[in-house]
Amino acid sequence: MALKKLTLTVDEDVIKKARGYSAAHKTSISRLVGQFLARLPAGEKTYDPAVERLIGLLPPEVRVSEYYQHLEKKYEP
């Protein structure tokens, strides 16, 4: 896939936060933005507001079954 340059205008505080996060996770801001944009739904598909708030919270490599196992361990009596 070919990469193309994109210019964004973002609040200065957000840029500082993004630089810190990208440095801590050894990645670039371009990659972070690209990964976020890649997760957006294609077309006009819309989600319930509750679901929209959850989009992107788990990394894409996490399987649903792993998440359920995590919950079972977390809430065991």
JSON list of C-alpha atoms in Angstrom, two decimals:
[
{"chain": "A", "resi": 1, "resn": "MET", "atom": "CA", "xyz": [0.00, 0.00, 0.00]},
{"chain": "A", "resi": 2, "resn": "ALA", "atom": "CA", "xyz": [1.38, 3.41, -0.98]},
{"chain": "A", "resi": 3, "resn": "LEU", "atom": "CA", "xyz": [1.77, 6.03, 1.72]},
{"chain": "A", "resi": 4, "resn": "LYS", "atom": "CA", "xyz": [0.66, 9.60, 1.16]},
{"chain": "A", "resi": 5, "resn": "LYS", "atom": "CA", "xyz": [1.46, 12.70, 3.18]},
{"chain": "A", "resi": 6, "resn": "LEU", "atom": "CA", "xyz": [-1.38, 14.34, 5.14]},
{"chain": "A", "resi": 7, "resn": "THR", "atom": "CA", "xyz": [-1.25, 17.67, 6.95]},
{"chain": "A", "resi": 8, "resn": "LEU", "atom": "CA", "xyz": [-3.30, 17.99, 10.15]},
{"chain": "A", "resi": 9, "resn": "THR", "atom": "CA", "xyz": [-4.06, 20.90, 12.44]},
{"chain": "A", "resi": 10, "resn": "VAL", "atom": "CA", "xyz": [-4.20, 19.76, 16.05]},
{"chain": "A", "resi": 11, "resn": "ASP", "atom": "CA", "xyz": [-4.24, 21.49, 19.42]},
{"chain": "A", "resi": 12, "resn": "GLU", "atom": "CA", "xyz": [-0.73, 21.97, 20.84]},
{"chain": "A", "resi": 13, "resn": "ASP", "atom": "CA", "xyz": [-1.53, 20.05, 24.04]},
{"chain": "A", "resi": 14, "resn": "VAL", "atom": "CA", "xyz": [-2.75, 17.11, 21.98]},
{"chain": "A", "resi": 15, "resn": "ILE", "atom": "CA", "xyz": [0.50, 17.15, 20.00]},
{"chain": "A", "resi": 16, "resn": "LYS", "atom": "CA", "xyz": [2.56, 17.08, 23.20]},
{"chain": "A", "resi": 17, "resn": "LYS", "atom": "CA", "xyz": [0.50, 14.18, 24.51]},
{"chain": "A", "resi": 18, "resn": "ALA", "atom": "CA", "xyz": [0.85, 12.32, 21.19]},
{"chain": "A", "resi": 19, "resn": "ARG", "atom": "CA", "xyz": [4.63, 12.83, 21.15]},
{"chain": "A", "resi": 20, "resn": "GLY", "atom": "CA", "xyz": [4.94, 11.48, 24.67]},
{"chain": "A", "resi": 21, "resn": "TYR", "atom": "CA", "xyz": [2.74, 8.48, 23.92]},
{"chain": "A", "resi": 22, "resn": "SER", "atom": "CA", "xyz": [4.51, 7.67, 20.66]},
{"chain": "A", "resi": 23, "resn": "ALA", "atom": "CA", "xyz": [7.94, 7.90, 22.31]},
{"chain": "A", "resi": 24, "resn": "ALA", "atom": "CA", "xyz": [6.84, 5.66, 25.19]},
{"chain": "A", "resi": 25, "resn": "HIS", "atom": "CA", "xyz": [5.46, 3.07, 22.75]},
{"chain": "A", "resi": 26, "resn": "LYS", "atom": "CA", "xyz": [8.36, 3.35, 20.27]},
{"chain": "A", "resi": 27, "resn": "THR", "atom": "CA", "xyz": [6.18, 4.31, 17.32]},
{"chain": "A", "resi": 28, "resn": "SER", "atom": "CA", "xyz": [5.46, 7.43, 15.29]},
{"chain": "A", "resi": 29, "resn": "ILE", "atom": "CA", "xyz": [2.53, 9.80, 15.44]},
{"chain": "A", "resi": 30, "resn": "SER", "atom": "CA", "xyz": [1.94, 9.04, 11.75]},
{"chain": "A", "resi": 31, "resn": "ARG", "atom": "CA", "xyz": [1.58, 5.36, 12.56]},
{"chain": "A", "resi": 32, "resn": "LEU", "atom": "CA", "xyz": [-0.77, 6.07, 15.49]},
{"chain": "A", "resi": 33, "resn": "VAL", "atom": "CA", "xyz": [-3.01, 8.24, 13.32]},
{"chain": "A", "resi": 34, "resn": "GLY", "atom": "CA", "xyz": [-2.88, 5.69, 10.50]},
{"chain": "A", "resi": 35, "resn": "GLN", "atom": "CA", "xyz": [-3.89, 2.85, 12.83]},
{"chain": "A", "resi": 36, "resn": "PHE", "atom": "CA", "xyz": [-6.74, 4.92, 14.24]},
{"chain": "A", "resi": 37, "resn": "LEU", "atom": "CA", "xyz": [-8.04, 5.87, 10.80]},
{"chain": "A", "resi": 38, "resn": "ALA", "atom": "CA", "xyz": [-7.75, 2.27, 9.59]},
{"chain": "A", "resi": 39, "resn": "ARG", "atom": "CA", "xyz": [-10.13, 1.20, 12.37]},
{"chain": "A", "resi": 40, "resn": "LEU", "atom": "CA", "xyz": [-12.88, 3.58, 11.28]},
{"chain": "A", "resi": 41, "resn": "PRO", "atom": "CA", "xyz": [-15.88, 1.83, 9.79]},
{"chain": "A", "resi": 42, "resn": "ALA", "atom": "CA", "xyz": [-16.11, 1.92, 6.00]},
{"chain": "A", "resi": 43, "resn": "GLY", "atom": "CA", "xyz": [-19.03, 3.64, 4.33]},
{"chain": "A", "resi": 44, "resn": "GLU", "atom": "CA", "xyz": [-22.02, 5.06, 6.13]},
{"chain": "A", "resi": 45, "resn": "LYS", "atom": "CA", "xyz": [-22.24, 2.39, 8.82]},
{"chain": "A", "resi": 46, "resn": "THR", "atom": "CA", "xyz": [-23.14, 3.92, 12.16]},
{"chain": "A", "resi": 47, "resn": "TYR", "atom": "CA", "xyz": [-22.94, 2.51, 15.64]},
{"chain": "A", "resi": 48, "resn": "ASP", "atom": "CA", "xyz": [-24.85, 3.04, 18.85]},
{"chain": "A", "resi": 49, "resn": "PRO", "atom": "CA", "xyz": [-23.16, 5.83, 20.89]},
{"chain": "A", "resi": 50, "resn": "ALA", "atom": "CA", "xyz": [-22.20, 3.32, 23.61]},
{"chain": "A", "resi": 51, "resn": "VAL", "atom": "CA", "xyz": [-20.45, 1.16, 21.01]},
{"chain": "A", "resi": 52, "resn": "GLU", "atom": "CA", "xyz": [-18.74, 4.18, 19.45]},
{"chain": "A", "resi": 53, "resn": "ARG", "atom": "CA", "xyz": [-17.13, 5.01, 22.81]},
{"chain": "A", "resi": 54, "resn": "LEU", "atom": "CA", "xyz": [-15.68, 1.48, 22.94]},
{"chain": "A", "resi": 55, "resn": "ILE", "atom": "CA", "xyz": [-14.23, 1.37, 19.42]},
{"chain": "A", "resi": 56, "resn": "GLY", "atom": "CA", "xyz": [-10.46, 1.15, 19.55]},
{"chain": "A", "resi": 57, "resn": "LEU", "atom": "CA", "xyz": [-10.12, 0.36, 23.25]},
{"chain": "A", "resi": 58, "resn": "LEU", "atom": "CA", "xyz": [-8.74, -3.12, 22.64]},
{"chain": "A", "resi": 59, "resn": "PRO", "atom": "CA", "xyz": [-5.84, -3.71, 20.25]},
{"chain": "A", "resi": 60, "resn": "PRO", "atom": "CA", "xyz": [-6.92, -5.45, 17.02]},
{"chain": "A", "resi": 61, "resn": "GLU", "atom": "CA", "xyz": [-4.85, -8.55, 17.80]},
{"chain": "A", "resi": 62, "resn": "VAL", "atom": "CA", "xyz": [-6.89, -9.31, 20.94]},
{"chain": "A", "resi": 63, "resn": "ARG", "atom": "CA", "xyz": [-9.43, -12.07, 20.37]},
{"chain": "A", "resi": 64, "resn": "VAL", "atom": "CA", "xyz": [-12.89, -11.89, 21.90]},
{"chain": "A", "resi": 65, "resn": "SER", "atom": "CA", "xyz": [-12.30, -15.26, 23.56]},
{"chain": "A", "resi": 66, "resn": "GLU", "atom": "CA", "xyz": [-9.18, -13.86, 25.28]},
{"chain": "A", "resi": 67, "resn": "TYR", "atom": "CA", "xyz": [-11.21, -10.93, 26.56]},
{"chain": "A", "resi": 68, "resn": "TYR", "atom": "CA", "xyz": [-13.86, -13.26, 28.01]},
{"chain": "A", "resi": 69, "resn": "GLN", "atom": "CA", "xyz": [-11.11, -15.31, 29.71]},
{"chain": "A", "resi": 70, "resn": "HIS", "atom": "CA", "xyz": [-9.75, -12.09, 31.19]},
{"chain": "A", "resi": 71, "resn": "LEU", "atom": "CA", "xyz": [-13.19, -11.18, 32.54]},
{"chain": "A", "resi": 72, "resn": "GLU", "atom": "CA", "xyz": [-13.68, -14.64, 34.04]},
{"chain": "A", "resi": 73, "resn": "LYS", "atom": "CA", "xyz": [-10.37, -14.38, 35.90]},
{"chain": "A", "resi": 74, "resn": "LYS", "atom": "CA", "xyz": [-11.04, -10.84, 36.99]},
{"chain": "A", "resi": 75, "resn": "TYR", "atom": "CA", "xyz": [-14.46, -11.56, 38.45]},
{"chain": "A", "resi": 76, "resn": "GLU", "atom": "CA", "xyz": [-13.93, -15.05, 39.89]},
{"chain": "A", "resi": 77, "resn": "PRO", "atom": "CA", "xyz": [-15.41, -15.40, 43.38]}
]
